Amino acid sequence: MQTIHLMEYHLGGASQGGAASESATPSPQLPDAGKPRVSKFDYDPTTRKVTVQASVQQAGEVKTPLGDEQTFEIPAEATFTGIVHKYNVKNATGRTTLKFTAGSGDAPVVNGASVPLSIVLNAGEEGVVYSPVGKFELNTPLQNGELVAVYNSNSNVRRIFFFADKVTLSRTTEGYLLVERSVISKD
């Protein structure tokens, strides 16, 4: 086997007589492909997924100017299925027992538990009462929470309420919008 030393031959990459790393021919400058743009976009509202595909205007040496399709999930809460009002009530009357009622019908289930539509509170006591579940439907007025307090079951005398300025909104495990507020009943 014969060994050939190429140090004395010029192969075109470096200047003759010097090392290749000292004065190498610069690599050719590739043309700018431009900024990528979205060429395909698709949104599936049932799965909440977005599919996009990017491309470049001037692909240059690239055989395919289109990129691969990529799919992304969009984290979003599901829509509300209904509305429930929660009242943190306080009987601030001096001596009267009051029955607080927020509606009639079946007791709603909120966060997995059956909750009361009415409660009886003696003077100075506090409690919680809920409205029935109102449904969200198109072209239908949204149910507002109703709260009534009477002296006793034979009376229809209503009391004066003072609603707190702050309202807390949250989502129940059943998918309801829960509107929570504090209420004080006074003489």
CSV table of C-alpha atoms in Angstrom, one decimal:
chain,number,residue,atom,x,y,z
A,1,MET,CA,0.0,0.0,0.0
A,2,GLN,CA,1.3,3.4,-1.0
A,3,THR,CA,0.8,6.6,1.1
A,4,ILE,CA,0.2,9.9,-0.8
A,5,HIS,CA,0.7,13.2,1.0
A,6,LEU,CA,-1.6,15.9,-0.3
A,7,MET,CA,0.2,18.8,1.3
A,8,GLU,CA,1.9,19.8,-1.9
A,9,TYR,CA,-1.2,19.7,-4.1
A,10,HIS,CA,-3.7,22.6,-4.3
A,11,LEU,CA,-7.3,21.3,-4.2
A,12,GLY,CA,-9.1,24.7,-4.3
A,13,GLY,CA,-10.2,25.1,-0.7
A,14,ALA,CA,-7.3,27.1,0.8
A,15,SER,CA,-4.6,29.3,-0.7
A,16,GLN,CA,-1.6,27.4,-1.8
A,17,GLY,CA,1.0,26.8,0.8
A,18,GLY,CA,-1.3,27.7,3.8
A,19,ALA,CA,-3.4,25.6,6.1
A,20,ALA,CA,-7.1,25.2,5.2
A,21,SER,CA,-8.3,26.8,8.5
A,22,GLU,CA,-6.2,30.0,8.0
A,23,SER,CA,-7.9,31.4,4.8
A,24,ALA,CA,-10.8,29.1,3.9
A,25,THR,CA,-13.1,30.2,1.2
A,26,PRO,CA,-16.2,31.6,2.9
A,27,SER,CA,-19.3,29.5,2.6
A,28,PRO,CA,-21.9,31.0,0.2
A,29,GLN,CA,-24.5,33.3,1.6
A,30,LEU,CA,-27.9,31.8,1.3
A,31,PRO,CA,-30.8,34.1,0.4
A,32,ASP,CA,-33.1,35.2,3.2
A,33,ALA,CA,-36.3,33.1,3.0
A,34,GLY,CA,-38.3,35.9,4.7
A,35,LYS,CA,-40.5,35.7,7.7
A,36,PRO,CA,-42.7,32.7,8.1
A,37,ARG,CA,-46.4,33.2,7.8
A,38,VAL,CA,-49.4,31.0,8.7
A,39,SER,CA,-50.6,29.4,5.5
A,40,LYS,CA,-53.2,27.1,7.1
A,41,PHE,CA,-55.3,27.5,10.3
A,42,ASP,CA,-58.1,25.4,11.6
A,43,TYR,CA,-60.0,25.5,14.9
A,44,ASP,CA,-62.2,22.7,16.2
A,45,PRO,CA,-64.5,24.1,18.9
A,46,THR,CA,-65.6,20.7,20.1
A,47,THR,CA,-62.1,19.5,21.0
A,48,ARG,CA,-60.7,23.1,21.5
A,49,LYS,CA,-57.7,22.3,19.3
A,50,VAL,CA,-55.9,24.6,16.8
A,51,THR,CA,-54.0,23.2,13.8
A,52,VAL,CA,-51.6,25.6,12.1
A,53,GLN,CA,-49.1,25.2,9.2
A,54,ALA,CA,-46.4,27.8,8.4
A,55,SER,CA,-44.7,28.7,5.1
A,56,VAL,CA,-42.2,31.1,3.8
A,57,GLN,CA,-42.6,33.4,0.7
A,58,GLN,CA,-39.1,32.8,-0.7
A,59,ALA,CA,-38.1,29.2,0.1
A,60,GLY,CA,-34.7,29.5,-1.6
A,61,GLU,CA,-32.9,26.2,-1.5
A,62,VAL,CA,-35.7,24.6,0.5
A,63,LYS,CA,-37.6,22.1,-1.6
A,64,THR,CA,-40.9,22.5,0.4
A,65,PRO,CA,-41.8,26.0,1.5
A,66,LEU,CA,-44.5,24.6,3.8
A,67,GLY,CA,-43.7,23.5,7.3
A,68,ASP,CA,-45.3,20.5,9.1
A,69,GLU,CA,-48.8,20.9,10.6
A,70,GLN,CA,-48.8,21.4,14.3
A,71,THR,CA,-51.7,21.0,16.7
A,72,PHE,CA,-52.2,22.8,20.0
A,73,GLU,CA,-54.8,22.4,22.6
A,74,ILE,CA,-56.4,25.5,23.9
A,75,PRO,CA,-57.1,25.3,27.7
A,76,ALA,CA,-60.5,26.8,28.3
A,77,GLU,CA,-63.2,26.2,30.8
A,78,ALA,CA,-66.4,24.7,29.5
A,79,THR,CA,-69.4,26.9,29.2
A,80,PHE,CA,-71.7,27.4,32.2
A,81,THR,CA,-74.8,25.2,32.3
A,82,GLY,CA,-76.8,27.3,34.7
A,83,ILE,CA,-76.8,30.0,37.4
A,84,VAL,CA,-77.3,29.6,41.2
A,85,HIS,CA,-77.4,32.5,43.7
A,86,LYS,CA,-76.0,31.9,47.2
A,87,TYR,CA,-77.0,34.2,50.0
A,88,ASN,CA,-75.0,34.4,53.2
A,89,VAL,CA,-77.9,35.8,55.3
A,90,LYS,CA,-77.9,37.4,58.7
A,91,ASN,CA,-81.0,38.2,60.8
A,92,ALA,CA,-80.0,41.4,62.4
A,93,THR,CA,-83.4,42.2,63.8
A,94,GLY,CA,-83.7,42.7,67.5
A,95,ARG,CA,-86.2,40.0,68.4
A,96,THR,CA,-87.9,38.6,65.3
A,97,THR,CA,-87.6,35.1,63.9
A,98,LEU,CA,-87.4,35.2,60.1
A,99,LYS,CA,-87.8,32.6,57.4
A,100,PHE,CA,-85.5,33.4,54.4
A,101,THR,CA,-86.6,31.8,51.1
A,102,ALA,CA,-84.8,32.1,47.7
A,103,GLY,CA,-87.2,30.1,45.6
A,104,SER,CA,-89.4,27.1,45.4
A,105,GLY,CA,-89.2,23.6,44.0
A,106,ASP,CA,-86.5,20.9,44.4
A,107,ALA,CA,-83.4,21.8,46.4
A,108,PRO,CA,-80.5,22.4,44.1
A,109,VAL,CA,-77.3,20.3,44.2
A,110,VAL,CA,-74.2,22.6,44.4
A,111,ASN,CA,-70.7,21.2,44.5
A,112,GLY,CA,-72.1,17.7,45.0
A,113,ALA,CA,-74.3,18.5,48.0
A,114,SER,CA,-78.0,19.2,48.3
A,115,VAL,CA,-78.5,22.8,49.6
A,116,PRO,CA,-81.5,24.6,51.1
A,117,LEU,CA,-83.9,26.9,49.3
A,118,SER,CA,-85.0,28.3,52.7
A,119,ILE,CA,-83.8,28.7,56.3
A,120,VAL,CA,-85.3,29.9,59.6
A,121,LEU,CA,-83.1,32.2,61.6
A,122,ASN,CA,-83.7,33.6,65.0
A,123,ALA,CA,-82.6,37.2,65.9
A,124,GLY,CA,-78.8,37.5,65.5
A,125,GLU,CA,-78.3,34.2,63.7
A,126,GLU,CA,-76.6,33.7,60.3
A,127,GLY,CA,-77.1,31.0,57.7
A,128,VAL,CA,-76.9,30.2,54.0
A,129,VAL,CA,-79.7,29.8,51.5
A,130,TYR,CA,-79.6,29.1,47.7
A,131,SER,CA,-81.8,29.9,44.7
A,132,PRO,CA,-83.0,27.2,42.3
A,133,VAL,CA,-80.8,26.6,39.3
A,134,GLY,CA,-81.6,29.0,36.5
A,135,LYS,CA,-80.7,27.8,33.0
A,136,PHE,CA,-78.8,29.7,30.3
A,137,GLU,CA,-80.9,29.8,27.2
A,138,LEU,CA,-80.8,32.0,24.1
A,139,ASN,CA,-83.4,34.8,23.9
A,140,THR,CA,-84.6,34.1,27.4
A,141,PRO,CA,-84.2,36.5,30.3
A,142,LEU,CA,-81.6,35.4,32.8
A,143,GLN,CA,-83.1,34.5,36.2
A,144,ASN,CA,-82.1,36.9,38.9
A,145,GLY,CA,-81.9,35.5,42.4
A,146,GLU,CA,-85.0,36.2,44.6
A,147,LEU,CA,-84.8,36.4,48.3
A,148,VAL,CA,-87.8,36.9,50.6
A,149,ALA,CA,-88.0,37.0,54.4
A,150,VAL,CA,-91.2,36.7,56.3
A,151,TYR,CA,-92.1,36.8,60.0
A,152,ASN,CA,-93.7,33.4,60.0
A,153,SER,CA,-95.4,31.0,57.6
A,154,ASN,CA,-98.9,32.6,58.1
A,155,SER,CA,-97.6,36.1,57.4
A,156,ASN,CA,-96.6,37.7,54.1
A,157,VAL,CA,-94.9,40.7,55.6
A,158,ARG,CA,-91.5,41.3,53.9
A,159,ARG,CA,-88.4,42.6,55.5
A,160,ILE,CA,-85.8,45.2,54.5
A,161,PHE,CA,-82.6,43.8,53.1
A,162,PHE,CA,-79.2,45.3,52.8
A,163,PHE,CA,-77.1,43.6,50.2
A,164,ALA,CA,-73.3,43.7,50.5
A,165,ASP,CA,-71.4,45.7,47.8
A,166,LYS,CA,-69.2,42.7,46.9
A,167,VAL,CA,-70.3,39.8,44.8
A,168,THR,CA,-68.2,36.6,44.5
A,169,LEU,CA,-68.5,34.6,41.2
A,170,SER,CA,-67.3,31.0,41.0
A,171,ARG,CA,-67.9,27.8,39.1
A,172,THR,CA,-69.5,24.8,40.8
A,173,THR,CA,-68.6,21.2,40.0
A,174,GLU,CA,-71.9,20.9,38.2
A,175,GLY,CA,-70.8,23.7,35.8
A,176,TYR,CA,-73.1,26.4,37.3
A,177,LEU,CA,-72.1,30.0,37.7
A,178,LEU,CA,-72.4,30.6,41.5
A,179,VAL,CA,-73.2,34.2,42.5
A,180,GLU,CA,-72.5,34.7,46.2
A,181,ARG,CA,-73.4,37.7,48.2
A,182,SER,CA,-74.0,38.7,51.8
A,183,VAL,CA,-77.4,39.9,53.0
A,184,ILE,CA,-78.5,41.5,56.3
A,185,SER,CA,-82.1,41.9,57.3
A,186,LYS,CA,-82.9,44.7,59.7
A,187,ASP,CA,-86.0,46.2,61.3
